Amino acid sequence: MKKIRSFEEIKNVEQSVLKSALSLFPASELVKAGRGASPEINRLLRKLFPGIDFEAECRRISAVRIEEVERIHAEIIRTINNWQDRP
């Protein structure tokens, strides 16, 4: 599979692979990642994880530094690319 280079490219990853890789992250990190993403990516995250109350989690987390969002995006990209490399 093709490697992704940006968080927005997660929309091009097979959903079963994406869900498996993202399941390694706590809900709070997925919500934070969504804060720096397009509406399309936020809809995808909500579709993949209907058990997460994104609105409630956003209120609980409050403000998040952009550096933290970028760090989480980088970790997610690395995890997805490593997951795709699995046999």
PDB file of N, CA and C in Angstrom:
ATOM      1  N   MET A   1       0.837  -1.186   0.000  1.00  0.00           N
ATOM      2  CA  MET A   1       0.000   0.000   0.000  1.00  0.00           C
ATOM      3  C   MET A   1       0.878   1.243   0.000  1.00  0.00           C
ATOM      4  N   LYS A   2       0.315   2.303  -0.515  1.00  0.00           N
ATOM      5  CA  LYS A   2       1.043   3.555  -0.611  1.00  0.00           C
ATOM      6  C   LYS A   2       1.122   4.247   0.753  1.00  0.00           C
ATOM      7  N   LYS A   3       2.307   4.767   1.066  1.00  0.00           N
ATOM      8  CA  LYS A   3       2.511   5.502   2.312  1.00  0.00           C
ATOM      9  C   LYS A   3       1.752   6.826   2.262  1.00  0.00           C
ATOM     10  N   ILE A   4       1.287   7.268   3.421  1.00  0.00           N
ATOM     11  CA  ILE A   4       0.657   8.583   3.498  1.00  0.00           C
ATOM     12  C   ILE A   4       1.670   9.562   4.067  1.00  0.00           C
ATOM     13  N   ARG A   5       1.520  10.818   3.701  1.00  0.00           N
ATOM     14  CA  ARG A   5       2.468  11.844   4.148  1.00  0.00           C
ATOM     15  C   ARG A   5       1.809  12.933   4.984  1.00  0.00           C
ATOM     16  N   SER A   6       0.496  13.025   4.899  1.00  0.00           N
ATOM     17  CA  SER A   6      -0.202  14.033   5.699  1.00  0.00           C
ATOM     18  C   SER A   6      -1.427  13.403   6.350  1.00  0.00           C
ATOM     19  N   PHE A   7      -1.870  14.015   7.423  1.00  0.00           N
ATOM     20  CA  PHE A   7      -3.021  13.487   8.152  1.00  0.00           C
ATOM     21  C   PHE A   7      -4.261  13.441   7.267  1.00  0.00           C
ATOM     22  N   GLU A   8      -4.417  14.422   6.401  1.00  0.00           N
ATOM     23  CA  GLU A   8      -5.589  14.457   5.528  1.00  0.00           C
ATOM     24  C   GLU A   8      -5.639  13.257   4.589  1.00  0.00           C
ATOM     25  N   GLU A   9      -4.514  12.626   4.338  1.00  0.00           N
ATOM     26  CA  GLU A   9      -4.475  11.469   3.440  1.00  0.00           C
ATOM     27  C   GLU A   9      -5.050  10.200   4.074  1.00  0.00           C
ATOM     28  N   ILE A  10      -5.411  10.252   5.347  1.00  0.00           N
ATOM     29  CA  ILE A  10      -5.987   9.049   5.959  1.00  0.00           C
ATOM     30  C   ILE A  10      -7.266   8.636   5.258  1.00  0.00           C
ATOM     31  N   LYS A  11      -7.898   9.575   4.564  1.00  0.00           N
ATOM     32  CA  LYS A  11      -9.126   9.252   3.825  1.00  0.00           C
ATOM     33  C   LYS A  11      -8.866   8.270   2.694  1.00  0.00           C
ATOM     34  N   ASN A  12      -7.597   8.120   2.278  1.00  0.00           N
ATOM     35  CA  ASN A  12      -7.236   7.222   1.178  1.00  0.00           C
ATOM     36  C   ASN A  12      -6.817   5.834   1.655  1.00  0.00           C
ATOM     37  N   VAL A  13      -6.813   5.632   2.961  1.00  0.00           N
ATOM     38  CA  VAL A  13      -6.405   4.351   3.539  1.00  0.00           C
ATOM     39  C   VAL A  13      -7.638   3.457   3.660  1.00  0.00           C
ATOM     40  N   GLU A  14      -7.455   2.184   3.360  1.00  0.00           N
ATOM     41  CA  GLU A  14      -8.557   1.226   3.504  1.00  0.00           C
ATOM     42  C   GLU A  14      -9.120   1.332   4.923  1.00  0.00           C
ATOM     43  N   GLN A  15     -10.439   1.419   5.047  1.00  0.00           N
ATOM     44  CA  GLN A  15     -11.057   1.698   6.347  1.00  0.00           C
ATOM     45  C   GLN A  15     -10.758   0.646   7.400  1.00  0.00           C
ATOM     46  N   SER A  16     -10.636  -0.618   7.023  1.00  0.00           N
ATOM     47  CA  SER A  16     -10.334  -1.641   8.035  1.00  0.00           C
ATOM     48  C   SER A  16      -8.918  -1.444   8.590  1.00  0.00           C
ATOM     49  N   VAL A  17      -7.985  -1.081   7.726  1.00  0.00           N
ATOM     50  CA  VAL A  17      -6.607  -0.804   8.158  1.00  0.00           C
ATOM     51  C   VAL A  17      -6.595   0.446   9.024  1.00  0.00           C
ATOM     52  N   LEU A  18      -7.292   1.470   8.568  1.00  0.00           N
ATOM     53  CA  LEU A  18      -7.342   2.733   9.299  1.00  0.00           C
ATOM     54  C   LEU A  18      -7.918   2.543  10.697  1.00  0.00           C
ATOM     55  N   LYS A  19      -9.023   1.837  10.786  1.00  0.00           N
ATOM     56  CA  LYS A  19      -9.652   1.624  12.092  1.00  0.00           C
ATOM     57  C   LYS A  19      -8.741   0.822  13.017  1.00  0.00           C
ATOM     58  N   SER A  20      -8.100  -0.209  12.487  1.00  0.00           N
ATOM     59  CA  SER A  20      -7.185  -1.016  13.306  1.00  0.00           C
ATOM     60  C   SER A  20      -6.041  -0.165  13.838  1.00  0.00           C
ATOM     61  N   ALA A  21      -5.445   0.635  12.982  1.00  0.00           N
ATOM     62  CA  ALA A  21      -4.313   1.469  13.398  1.00  0.00           C
ATOM     63  C   ALA A  21      -4.759   2.548  14.385  1.00  0.00           C
ATOM     64  N   LEU A  22      -5.871   3.199  14.106  1.00  0.00           N
ATOM     65  CA  LEU A  22      -6.340   4.277  14.985  1.00  0.00           C
ATOM     66  C   LEU A  22      -6.847   3.750  16.322  1.00  0.00           C
ATOM     67  N   SER A  23      -7.235   2.492  16.359  1.00  0.00           N
ATOM     68  CA  SER A  23      -7.709   1.905  17.618  1.00  0.00           C
ATOM     69  C   SER A  23      -6.617   1.835  18.674  1.00  0.00           C
ATOM     70  N   LEU A  24      -5.380   1.998  18.257  1.00  0.00           N
ATOM     71  CA  LEU A  24      -4.255   2.000  19.200  1.00  0.00           C
ATOM     72  C   LEU A  24      -4.172   3.306  19.984  1.00  0.00           C
ATOM     73  N   PHE A  25      -4.908   4.326  19.544  1.00  0.00           N
ATOM     74  CA  PHE A  25      -4.847   5.642  20.177  1.00  0.00           C
ATOM     75  C   PHE A  25      -6.036   5.845  21.101  1.00  0.00           C
ATOM     76  N   PRO A  26      -5.812   6.517  22.230  1.00  0.00           N
ATOM     77  CA  PRO A  26      -6.944   6.813  23.118  1.00  0.00           C
ATOM     78  C   PRO A  26      -7.898   7.811  22.461  1.00  0.00           C
ATOM     79  N   ALA A  27      -9.133   7.788  22.894  1.00  0.00           N
ATOM     80  CA  ALA A  27     -10.153   8.684  22.340  1.00  0.00           C
ATOM     81  C   ALA A  27      -9.709  10.139  22.398  1.00  0.00           C
ATOM     82  N   SER A  28      -9.092  10.541  23.480  1.00  0.00           N
ATOM     83  CA  SER A  28      -8.671  11.944  23.613  1.00  0.00           C
ATOM     84  C   SER A  28      -7.710  12.348  22.505  1.00  0.00           C
ATOM     85  N   GLU A  29      -6.830  11.441  22.089  1.00  0.00           N
ATOM     86  CA  GLU A  29      -5.873  11.765  21.024  1.00  0.00           C
ATOM     87  C   GLU A  29      -6.566  11.828  19.667  1.00  0.00           C
ATOM     88  N   LEU A  30      -7.550  10.969  19.441  1.00  0.00           N
ATOM     89  CA  LEU A  30      -8.291  11.026  18.184  1.00  0.00           C
ATOM     90  C   LEU A  30      -9.077  12.337  18.090  1.00  0.00           C
ATOM     91  N   VAL A  31      -9.657  12.753  19.193  1.00  0.00           N
ATOM     92  CA  VAL A  31     -10.401  14.010  19.216  1.00  0.00           C
ATOM     93  C   VAL A  31      -9.454  15.183  18.981  1.00  0.00           C
ATOM     94  N   LYS A  32      -8.304  15.172  19.623  1.00  0.00           N
ATOM     95  CA  LYS A  32      -7.324  16.239  19.401  1.00  0.00           C
ATOM     96  C   LYS A  32      -6.867  16.265  17.952  1.00  0.00           C
ATOM     97  N   ALA A  33      -6.647  15.108  17.363  1.00  0.00           N
ATOM     98  CA  ALA A  33      -6.230  15.036  15.957  1.00  0.00           C
ATOM     99  C   ALA A  33      -7.297  15.639  15.058  1.00  0.00           C
ATOM    100  N   GLY A  34      -8.555  15.405  15.411  1.00  0.00           N
ATOM    101  CA  GLY A  34      -9.647  15.952  14.625  1.00  0.00           C
ATOM    102  C   GLY A  34      -9.725  17.459  14.663  1.00  0.00           C
ATOM    103  N   ARG A  35      -9.198  18.051  15.696  1.00  0.00           N
ATOM    104  CA  ARG A  35      -9.237  19.509  15.816  1.00  0.00           C
ATOM    105  C   ARG A  35      -8.416  20.199  14.740  1.00  0.00           C
ATOM    106  N   GLY A  36      -7.416  19.529  14.231  1.00  0.00           N
ATOM    107  CA  GLY A  36      -6.582  20.127  13.193  1.00  0.00           C
ATOM    108  C   GLY A  36      -6.868  19.536  11.827  1.00  0.00           C
ATOM    109  N   ALA A  37      -8.067  19.015  11.645  1.00  0.00           N
ATOM    110  CA  ALA A  37      -8.399  18.320  10.398  1.00  0.00           C
ATOM    111  C   ALA A  37      -9.617  18.952   9.730  1.00  0.00           C
ATOM    112  N   SER A  38      -9.804  18.583   8.482  1.00  0.00           N
ATOM    113  CA  SER A  38     -10.938  19.075   7.702  1.00  0.00           C
ATOM    114  C   SER A  38     -12.239  18.447   8.197  1.00  0.00           C
ATOM    115  N   PRO A  39     -13.363  19.053   7.835  1.00  0.00           N
ATOM    116  CA  PRO A  39     -14.655  18.448   8.183  1.00  0.00           C
ATOM    117  C   PRO A  39     -14.787  17.021   7.643  1.00  0.00           C
ATOM    118  N   GLU A  40     -14.236  16.771   6.462  1.00  0.00           N
ATOM    119  CA  GLU A  40     -14.312  15.431   5.864  1.00  0.00           C
ATOM    120  C   GLU A  40     -13.615  14.400   6.757  1.00  0.00           C
ATOM    121  N   ILE A  41     -12.449  14.743   7.277  1.00  0.00           N
ATOM    122  CA  ILE A  41     -11.703  13.820   8.146  1.00  0.00           C
ATOM    123  C   ILE A  41     -12.433  13.656   9.465  1.00  0.00           C
ATOM    124  N   ASN A  42     -13.014  14.718   9.984  1.00  0.00           N
ATOM    125  CA  ASN A  42     -13.783  14.608  11.223  1.00  0.00           C
ATOM    126  C   ASN A  42     -14.987  13.691  11.042  1.00  0.00           C
ATOM    127  N   ARG A  43     -15.651  13.779   9.902  1.00  0.00           N
ATOM    128  CA  ARG A  43     -16.783  12.867   9.635  1.00  0.00           C
ATOM    129  C   ARG A  43     -16.291  11.422   9.578  1.00  0.00           C
ATOM    130  N   LEU A  44     -15.127  11.207   8.958  1.00  0.00           N
ATOM    131  CA  LEU A  44     -14.558   9.866   8.865  1.00  0.00           C
ATOM    132  C   LEU A  44     -14.238   9.311  10.250  1.00  0.00           C
ATOM    133  N   LEU A  45     -13.617  10.124  11.103  1.00  0.00           N
ATOM    134  CA  LEU A  45     -13.289   9.677  12.458  1.00  0.00           C
ATOM    135  C   LEU A  45     -14.557   9.310  13.233  1.00  0.00           C
ATOM    136  N   ARG A  46     -15.580  10.123  13.104  1.00  0.00           N
ATOM    137  CA  ARG A  46     -16.842   9.852  13.806  1.00  0.00           C
ATOM    138  C   ARG A  46     -17.520   8.590  13.274  1.00  0.00           C
ATOM    139  N   LYS A  47     -17.387   8.355  11.982  1.00  0.00           N
ATOM    140  CA  LYS A  47     -17.959   7.149  11.382  1.00  0.00           C
ATOM    141  C   LYS A  47     -17.226   5.904  11.877  1.00  0.00           C
ATOM    142  N   LEU A  48     -15.907   5.989  11.943  1.00  0.00           N
ATOM    143  CA  LEU A  48     -15.112   4.839  12.369  1.00  0.00           C
ATOM    144  C   LEU A  48     -15.276   4.535  13.854  1.00  0.00           C
ATOM    145  N   PHE A  49     -15.527   5.586  14.656  1.00  0.00           N
ATOM    146  CA  PHE A  49     -15.599   5.423  16.108  1.00  0.00           C
ATOM    147  C   PHE A  49     -16.899   6.022  16.653  1.00  0.00           C
ATOM    148  N   PRO A  50     -18.030   5.385  16.340  1.00  0.00           N
ATOM    149  CA  PRO A  50     -19.317   5.925  16.799  1.00  0.00           C
ATOM    150  C   PRO A  50     -19.474   5.895  18.317  1.00  0.00           C
ATOM    151  N   GLY A  51     -18.666   5.114  19.007  1.00  0.00           N
ATOM    152  CA  GLY A  51     -18.753   5.034  20.464  1.00  0.00           C
ATOM    153  C   GLY A  51     -18.082   6.192  21.179  1.00  0.00           C
ATOM    154  N   ILE A  52     -17.361   7.017  20.439  1.00  0.00           N
ATOM    155  CA  ILE A  52     -16.702   8.178  21.051  1.00  0.00           C
ATOM    156  C   ILE A  52     -17.628   9.379  20.919  1.00  0.00           C
ATOM    157  N   ASP A  53     -17.893  10.037  22.023  1.00  0.00           N
ATOM    158  CA  ASP A  53     -18.680  11.272  22.014  1.00  0.00           C
ATOM    159  C   ASP A  53     -17.695  12.422  21.777  1.00  0.00           C
ATOM    160  N   PHE A  54     -17.481  12.761  20.521  1.00  0.00           N
ATOM    161  CA  PHE A  54     -16.481  13.756  20.155  1.00  0.00           C
ATOM    162  C   PHE A  54     -16.772  15.120  20.776  1.00  0.00           C
ATOM    163  N   GLU A  55     -18.036  15.509  20.829  1.00  0.00           N
ATOM    164  CA  GLU A  55     -18.380  16.817  21.398  1.00  0.00           C
ATOM    165  C   GLU A  55     -18.053  16.867  22.894  1.00  0.00           C
ATOM    166  N   ALA A  56     -18.443  15.845  23.626  1.00  0.00           N
ATOM    167  CA  ALA A  56     -18.180  15.808  25.069  1.00  0.00           C
ATOM    168  C   ALA A  56     -16.675  15.760  25.335  1.00  0.00           C
ATOM    169  N   GLU A  57     -15.964  14.983  24.529  1.00  0.00           N
ATOM    170  CA  GLU A  57     -14.515  14.881  24.705  1.00  0.00           C
ATOM    171  C   GLU A  57     -13.841  16.220  24.400  1.00  0.00           C
ATOM    172  N   CYS A  58     -14.322  16.929  23.396  1.00  0.00           N
ATOM    173  CA  CYS A  58     -13.787  18.268  23.068  1.00  0.00           C
ATOM    174  C   CYS A  58     -13.976  19.228  24.244  1.00  0.00           C
ATOM    175  N   ARG A  59     -15.158  19.190  24.820  1.00  0.00           N
ATOM    176  CA  ARG A  59     -15.412  20.074  25.968  1.00  0.00           C
ATOM    177  C   ARG A  59     -14.516  19.705  27.140  1.00  0.00           C
ATOM    178  N   ARG A  60     -14.307  18.413  27.354  1.00  0.00           N
ATOM    179  CA  ARG A  60     -13.482  17.960  28.466  1.00  0.00           C
ATOM    180  C   ARG A  60     -12.021  18.377  28.269  1.00  0.00           C
ATOM    181  N   ILE A  61     -11.535  18.272  27.056  1.00  0.00           N
ATOM    182  CA  ILE A  61     -10.135  18.584  26.765  1.00  0.00           C
ATOM    183  C   ILE A  61      -9.877  20.081  26.793  1.00  0.00           C
ATOM    184  N   SER A  62     -10.815  20.870  26.291  1.00  0.00           N
ATOM    185  CA  SER A  62     -10.677  22.311  26.200  1.00  0.00           C
ATOM    186  C   SER A  62      -9.627  22.675  25.159  1.00  0.00           C
ATOM    187  N   ALA A  63      -8.749  23.615  25.473  1.00  0.00           N
ATOM    188  CA  ALA A  63      -7.764  24.107  24.504  1.00  0.00           C
ATOM    189  C   ALA A  63      -6.626  23.107  24.305  1.00  0.00           C
ATOM    190  N   VAL A  64      -6.139  23.061  23.062  1.00  0.00           N
ATOM    191  CA  VAL A  64      -5.031  22.183  22.714  1.00  0.00           C
ATOM    192  C   VAL A  64      -4.045  22.981  21.875  1.00  0.00           C
ATOM    193  N   ARG A  65      -2.779  22.887  22.212  1.00  0.00           N
ATOM    194  CA  ARG A  65      -1.744  23.592  21.447  1.00  0.00           C
ATOM    195  C   ARG A  65      -1.576  22.926  20.084  1.00  0.00           C
ATOM    196  N   ILE A  66      -1.333  23.742  19.061  1.00  0.00           N
ATOM    197  CA  ILE A  66      -1.167  23.216  17.707  1.00  0.00           C
ATOM    198  C   ILE A  66       0.002  22.232  17.644  1.00  0.00           C
ATOM    199  N   GLU A  67       1.026  22.460  18.453  1.00  0.00           N
ATOM    200  CA  GLU A  67       2.171  21.543  18.471  1.00  0.00           C
ATOM    201  C   GLU A  67       1.749  20.133  18.896  1.00  0.00           C
ATOM    202  N   GLU A  68       0.802  20.076  19.823  1.00  0.00           N
ATOM    203  CA  GLU A  68       0.311  18.773  20.273  1.00  0.00           C
ATOM    204  C   GLU A  68      -0.494  18.091  19.169  1.00  0.00           C
ATOM    205  N   VAL A  69      -1.321  18.859  18.466  1.00  0.00           N
ATOM    206  CA  VAL A  69      -2.100  18.304  17.355  1.00  0.00           C
ATOM    207  C   VAL A  69      -1.142  17.789  16.276  1.00  0.00           C
ATOM    208  N   GLU A  70      -0.121  18.562  15.964  1.00  0.00           N
ATOM    209  CA  GLU A  70       0.847  18.144  14.949  1.00  0.00           C
ATOM    210  C   GLU A  70       1.606  16.889  15.384  1.00  0.00           C
ATOM    211  N   ARG A  71       1.935  16.786  16.658  1.00  0.00           N
ATOM    212  CA  ARG A  71       2.617  15.596  17.179  1.00  0.00           C
ATOM    213  C   ARG A  71       1.731  14.366  17.025  1.00  0.00           C
ATOM    214  N   ILE A  72       0.459  14.504  17.364  1.00  0.00           N
ATOM    215  CA  ILE A  72      -0.480  13.391  17.250  1.00  0.00           C
ATOM    216  C   ILE A  72      -0.660  13.002  15.780  1.00  0.00           C
ATOM    217  N   HIS A  73      -0.786  14.001  14.905  1.00  0.00           N
ATOM    218  CA  HIS A  73      -0.896  13.704  13.472  1.00  0.00           C
ATOM    219  C   HIS A  73       0.306  12.886  13.011  1.00  0.00           C
ATOM    220  N   ALA A  74       1.519  13.303  13.408  1.00  0.00           N
ATOM    221  CA  ALA A  74       2.736  12.595  13.002  1.00  0.00           C
ATOM    222  C   ALA A  74       2.739  11.161  13.533  1.00  0.00           C
ATOM    223  N   GLU A  75       2.310  10.970  14.770  1.00  0.00           N
ATOM    224  CA  GLU A  75       2.245   9.620  15.350  1.00  0.00           C
ATOM    225  C   GLU A  75       1.232   8.745  14.605  1.00  0.00           C
ATOM    226  N   ILE A  76       0.108   9.326  14.258  1.00  0.00           N
ATOM    227  CA  ILE A  76      -0.914   8.579  13.534  1.00  0.00           C
ATOM    228  C   ILE A  76      -0.400   8.192  12.150  1.00  0.00           C
ATOM    229  N   ILE A  77       0.222   9.116  11.449  1.00  0.00           N
ATOM    230  CA  ILE A  77       0.784   8.821  10.126  1.00  0.00           C
ATOM    231  C   ILE A  77       1.804   7.692  10.226  1.00  0.00           C
ATOM    232  N   ARG A  78       2.698   7.785  11.193  1.00  0.00           N
ATOM    233  CA  ARG A  78       3.729   6.754  11.386  1.00  0.00           C
ATOM    234  C   ARG A  78       3.081   5.396  11.686  1.00  0.00           C
ATOM    235  N   THR A  79       2.074   5.396  12.545  1.00  0.00           N
ATOM    236  CA  THR A  79       1.396   4.150  12.910  1.00  0.00           C
ATOM    237  C   THR A  79       0.696   3.528  11.705  1.00  0.00           C
ATOM    238  N   ILE A  80       0.002   4.341  10.930  1.00  0.00           N
ATOM    239  CA  ILE A  80      -0.705   3.828   9.747  1.00  0.00           C
ATOM    240  C   ILE A  80       0.299   3.265   8.742  1.00  0.00           C
ATOM    241  N   ASN A  81       1.378   3.997   8.495  1.00  0.00           N
ATOM    242  CA  ASN A  81       2.378   3.517   7.534  1.00  0.00           C
ATOM    243  C   ASN A  81       3.026   2.215   8.014  1.00  0.00           C
ATOM    244  N   ASN A  82       3.296   2.119   9.299  1.00  0.00           N
ATOM    245  CA  ASN A  82       3.858   0.872   9.842  1.00  0.00           C
ATOM    246  C   ASN A  82       2.841  -0.262   9.763  1.00  0.00           C
ATOM    247  N   TRP A  83       1.579   0.050  10.023  1.00  0.00           N
ATOM    248  CA  TRP A  83       0.517  -0.959   9.980  1.00  0.00           C
ATOM    249  C   TRP A  83       0.377  -1.505   8.563  1.00  0.00           C
ATOM    250  N   GLN A  84       0.485  -0.615   7.581  1.00  0.00           N
ATOM    251  CA  GLN A  84       0.362  -1.042   6.179  1.00  0.00           C
ATOM    252  C   GLN A  84       1.530  -1.905   5.742  1.00  0.00           C
ATOM    253  N   ASP A  85       2.671  -1.785   6.412  1.00  0.00           N
ATOM    254  CA  ASP A  85       3.848  -2.581   6.083  1.00  0.00           C
ATOM    255  C   ASP A  85       3.769  -4.000   6.634  1.00  0.00           C
ATOM    256  N   ARG A  86       2.800  -4.243   7.517  1.00  0.00           N
ATOM    257  CA  ARG A  86       2.672  -5.573   8.139  1.00  0.00           C
ATOM    258  C   ARG A  86       2.317  -6.610   7.086  1.00  0.00           C
ATOM    259  N   PRO A  87       2.809  -7.837   7.267  1.00  0.00           N
ATOM    260  CA  PRO A  87       2.490  -8.901   6.284  1.00  0.00           C
ATOM    261  C   PRO A  87       1.034  -9.312   6.337  1.00  0.00           C
TER     262      PRO A  87
END
